[in-house]
Short mmCIF file of C-alpha atoms in Angstrom, two decimals:
data_model
loop_
_atom_site.label_atom_id
_atom_site.label_comp_id
_atom_site.label_asym_id
_atom_site.label_seq_id
_atom_site.Cartn_x
_atom_site.Cartn_y
_atom_site.Cartn_z
CA ARG S 348 13.18 11.15 -2.73
CA GLY S 349 10.64 12.73 -5.25
CA ARG S 350 7.22 13.92 -5.07
CA VAL S 351 4.25 11.66 -3.87
CA LEU S 352 0.64 11.94 -4.16
CA LEU S 353 -1.16 10.06 -1.48
CA ALA S 354 -4.98 9.59 -1.80
CA SER S 355 -6.87 7.64 0.73
CA ALA S 356 -10.67 7.01 0.67
CA GLU S 357 -10.63 5.70 4.08
CA MET S 358 -8.87 8.45 6.03
CA ASN S 359 -9.75 12.01 7.02
CA ASN S 360 -7.06 14.74 7.30
CA GLU S 361 -6.38 13.98 11.02
CA ASP S 362 -6.01 10.27 10.35
CA MET S 363 -3.68 10.89 7.45
CA GLU S 364 -1.49 13.35 9.39
CA ASP S 365 -1.20 10.85 12.27
CA ARG S 366 -0.31 7.96 10.10
CA LEU S 367 2.40 9.82 8.31
CA SER S 368 3.81 11.15 11.67
CA TYR S 369 3.94 7.66 13.04
CA ALA S 370 5.45 6.15 10.00
CA LEU S 371 8.24 8.71 10.02
CA THR S 372 9.09 8.07 13.57
CA ALA S 373 9.06 4.32 13.07
CA ALA S 374 11.35 4.87 10.20
CA GLY S 375 13.81 6.83 12.51
CA ILE S 376 13.07 10.23 11.04
CA THR S 377 12.89 12.29 14.03
CA GLU S 378 14.86 15.49 13.27
CA HIS S 379 12.28 18.42 12.72
CA GLU S 380 13.74 19.77 9.50
CA HIS S 381 14.16 16.41 7.90
CA ARG S 382 10.40 15.48 8.79
CA LYS S 383 9.40 18.92 7.44
CA THR S 384 11.31 18.08 4.21
CA VAL S 385 9.71 14.68 3.78
CA LEU S 386 6.26 15.90 4.43
CA MET S 387 6.59 18.89 1.90
CA ASN S 388 7.07 16.21 -0.64
CA ILE S 389 3.88 14.30 0.10
CA ALA S 390 0.76 15.77 -1.36
CA ARG S 391 -2.10 14.42 0.95
CA VAL S 392 -5.65 13.90 -0.29
CA PRO S 393 -7.91 12.64 2.47
CA LEU S 394 -11.20 11.36 0.82
CA GLN S 395 -13.06 9.58 3.57
CA GLY S 396 -16.74 9.60 2.90
CA VAL S 397 -16.23 10.68 -0.75
CA ASP S 398 -17.39 8.66 -3.67
CA VAL S 399 -13.98 8.09 -5.48
CA ALA S 400 -15.00 5.21 -7.76
CA PHE S 401 -13.26 5.35 -11.32
CA LEU S 402 -15.92 3.14 -12.83
CA ARG S 403 -19.64 2.48 -12.67
CA GLY S 404 -21.08 -0.98 -12.80
CA ASP S 405 -21.40 -0.72 -16.65
CA CYS S 406 -17.57 0.03 -16.94
CA GLN S 407 -18.17 3.73 -17.87
CA GLN S 408 -15.61 6.09 -16.36
CA THR S 409 -16.76 8.52 -13.69
CA SER S 410 -15.77 12.05 -13.41
CA VAL S 411 -13.26 11.05 -10.72
CA VAL S 412 -10.90 9.92 -13.40
CA ALA S 413 -10.86 13.51 -15.06
CA GLN S 414 -10.34 15.05 -11.66
CA LEU S 415 -7.31 12.73 -10.86
CA THR S 416 -5.84 13.34 -14.17
CA ALA S 417 -6.15 17.16 -13.66
CA ILE S 418 -4.31 16.90 -10.34
CA VAL S 419 -1.56 14.62 -11.77
CA GLU S 420 -1.00 17.03 -14.63
CA GLN S 421 -0.49 19.96 -12.41
CA GLU S 422 2.78 18.59 -11.13
CA ASP S 423 5.29 15.74 -11.90
CA TYR S 424 4.85 13.13 -9.24
CA ASP S 425 7.29 10.32 -8.75
CA LEU S 426 4.74 8.14 -7.05
CA ILE S 427 0.95 7.98 -6.77
CA VAL S 428 -0.66 6.00 -4.01
CA LEU S 429 -4.35 5.05 -4.00
CA ASP S 430 -5.83 3.44 -0.95
CA PRO S 431 -7.83 1.12 -1.23
CA LEU S 432 -8.51 -0.54 -4.63
CA SER S 433 -12.04 -1.50 -3.57
CA GLN S 434 -13.05 2.07 -3.26
CA PHE S 435 -11.36 3.46 -6.33
CA GLY S 436 -12.26 0.64 -8.53
CA GLY S 437 -15.99 0.86 -7.96
CA PRO S 438 -18.83 -1.79 -8.13
CA GLY S 439 -17.64 -5.13 -9.30
CA VAL S 440 -14.01 -4.48 -9.59
CA GLU S 441 -13.08 -7.38 -7.46
CA THR S 442 -15.46 -10.05 -9.06
CA ASP S 443 -15.67 -8.97 -12.70
CA PRO S 444 -12.45 -9.53 -14.81
CA VAL S 445 -13.60 -6.94 -17.38
CA ILE S 446 -14.13 -4.20 -14.76
CA GLY S 447 -10.67 -5.25 -13.34
CA ASN S 448 -9.02 -4.87 -16.65
CA ASN S 449 -10.59 -1.54 -17.24
CA LEU S 450 -9.37 -0.21 -13.85
CA ILE S 451 -5.78 -1.31 -14.73
CA ARG S 452 -6.15 0.58 -18.06
CA ILE S 453 -7.39 3.74 -16.22
CA LEU S 454 -4.35 3.79 -14.08
CA ALA S 455 -2.46 4.42 -17.36
CA ILE S 456 -3.61 8.13 -17.04
CA CYS S 457 -0.35 8.53 -14.99
CA ARG S 458 1.81 7.87 -18.07
CA ASN S 459 4.34 10.43 -17.06
CA THR S 460 4.70 8.99 -13.53
CA PRO S 461 7.05 6.18 -12.87
CA SER S 462 4.91 4.44 -10.31
CA VAL S 463 1.33 4.03 -9.40
CA LEU S 464 0.81 1.94 -6.32
CA ILE S 465 -2.84 0.82 -5.38
CA VAL S 466 -3.46 -0.70 -2.00
CA HIS S 467 -5.61 -3.82 -1.90
CA HIS S 468 -6.80 -6.56 0.48
CA THR S 469 -5.59 -10.14 0.54
CA ASN S 470 -8.05 -13.05 0.18
CA LYS S 471 -9.04 -15.26 3.19
CA GLU S 472 -6.69 -18.13 2.08
CA SER S 473 -3.66 -15.80 2.28
CA ARG S 474 -4.16 -14.70 5.93
CA GLY S 475 -2.91 -16.00 9.29
CA GLY S 476 0.73 -16.24 8.84
CA VAL S 477 0.96 -18.34 5.63
CA LYS S 478 3.53 -17.68 2.90
CA THR S 479 1.73 -15.85 0.07
CA THR S 480 2.02 -15.69 -3.62
CA SER S 481 0.77 -13.31 -6.23
CA SER S 482 -2.65 -15.19 -6.10
CA ALA S 483 -3.14 -13.64 -2.69
CA ALA S 484 -4.92 -10.64 -3.97
CA ARG S 485 -8.64 -10.71 -3.22
CA GLY S 486 -10.91 -11.09 -6.23
CA THR S 487 -10.53 -11.71 -9.94
CA SER S 488 -6.98 -12.65 -11.14
CA ALA S 489 -7.37 -9.82 -13.83
CA LEU S 490 -6.13 -7.46 -11.16
CA THR S 491 -2.83 -9.39 -10.57
CA ASP S 492 -2.41 -10.22 -14.24
CA GLY S 493 -2.81 -6.55 -15.21
CA VAL S 494 -0.11 -5.08 -12.90
CA ARG S 495 3.61 -5.09 -13.34
CA TRP S 496 4.47 -5.41 -9.74
CA GLN S 497 2.95 -6.90 -6.56
CA GLY S 498 4.11 -6.84 -2.92
CA ASN S 499 2.21 -8.70 -0.11
CA LEU S 500 2.25 -7.97 3.56
CA GLU S 501 2.07 -11.09 5.77
CA THR S 502 1.19 -11.24 9.33
CA ARG S 503 3.17 -13.80 11.44
CA ASP S 504 1.72 -16.41 13.84
CA LYS S 505 -0.87 -14.49 15.77
CA ALA S 506 -1.88 -17.69 17.44
CA LEU S 507 1.56 -17.78 19.12
CA GLY S 508 1.34 -14.25 20.28
CA TYR S 509 3.78 -12.94 17.70
CA GLN S 510 1.32 -10.44 16.02
CA ASP S 511 3.95 -7.72 16.36
CA PHE S 512 5.91 -9.21 13.28
CA ALA S 513 5.12 -8.97 9.65
CA VAL S 514 6.90 -9.89 6.35
CA PHE S 515 6.90 -7.99 3.30
CA ARG S 516 7.04 -10.29 0.26
CA GLN S 517 7.48 -9.31 -3.41
CA THR S 518 5.45 -11.70 -5.49
CA LYS S 519 5.54 -10.26 -9.01
CA ASN S 520 8.06 -7.85 -10.67
CA ASN S 521 7.96 -7.69 -14.42
CA ASP S 522 10.53 -4.90 -14.79
CA GLY S 523 13.19 -6.03 -12.34
CA PRO S 524 15.01 -8.75 -10.36
CA ALA S 525 13.46 -10.74 -7.34
CA ILE S 526 14.12 -9.31 -3.82
CA PRO S 527 14.24 -11.40 -0.65
CA PRO S 528 11.42 -11.12 1.94
CA LYS S 529 11.73 -8.21 4.47
CA ALA S 530 11.13 -8.78 8.10
CA LEU S 531 9.08 -5.94 9.78
CA VAL S 532 7.97 -5.10 13.29
CA ARG S 533 4.65 -3.49 14.09
CA GLU S 534 5.13 -0.50 16.55
CA GLU S 535 1.81 -0.53 18.53
CA HIS S 536 2.73 2.62 20.41
CA LEU S 537 2.99 4.40 16.91
CA GLY S 538 -0.45 3.40 15.71
CA GLY S 539 0.64 0.01 14.26
CA ALA S 540 3.40 1.65 11.97
CA LEU S 541 5.92 -0.90 10.55
CA ARG S 542 9.75 -0.63 10.53
CA ALA S 543 12.50 -2.94 9.44
CA ALA S 544 13.30 -5.60 12.07
CA THR S 545 16.81 -5.84 13.24
CA THR S 546 18.68 -9.19 12.58
CA ASN S 547 18.46 -9.97 16.32
CA GLU S 548 14.70 -9.38 16.64
CA TRP S 549 13.97 -11.61 13.62
CA MET S 550 16.31 -14.47 14.67
CA SER S 551 14.85 -14.33 18.20
CA PHE S 552 11.38 -14.60 16.70
CA LEU S 553 12.33 -17.51 14.35
CA GLU S 554 14.04 -19.38 17.28
CA ALA S 555 10.90 -18.93 19.47
CA VAL S 556 8.55 -20.32 16.68
CA LYS S 557 10.84 -23.16 16.02
CA ALA S 558 10.85 -24.12 19.79
CA GLY S 559 7.02 -23.84 19.85
CA LYS S 560 7.15 -21.02 22.44
#
């Protein structure tokens, strides 16, 4: 519930509409009016091919910050999603802790918004089905240190042919309790959208892995 601003630097309008449609179907939201209500509450900003960097290499803010601030101030959003960090952060955001810290400060432009979620890649060591920690974020630790919450998406045992499973793991939460990992299933016929795995699906997967199948 609530209003969401979804800005993606890697999707055009068609991509974004398809992804949202697949996600709703995977989540079991299939009734037309229900889908319509959900989509009305998601403001989509496709930015593929646009320079959306908040910072230059010298840590100076670009005009993109003012533009986003103006959008946010037009309406009370409950969640802002920026995808991905590498595009919105600008040059050096993953390697320079000073630039990383400045990016986190910029996200405070959304002070009247409960949550700002920025999508980021994991490092190489945290891929391939391993259990991840808060150090899984690619690049400088300033990014992880500066945020108040972090959740990781883990693939599961591709080598065994179980690439359709994933695990969501909360690895940092300064403002709330720990939550247990959540098993997910990737729906390939829905563009790879994820849904919660049933208990039977997850138990069957764990049994197969244990048996070495």
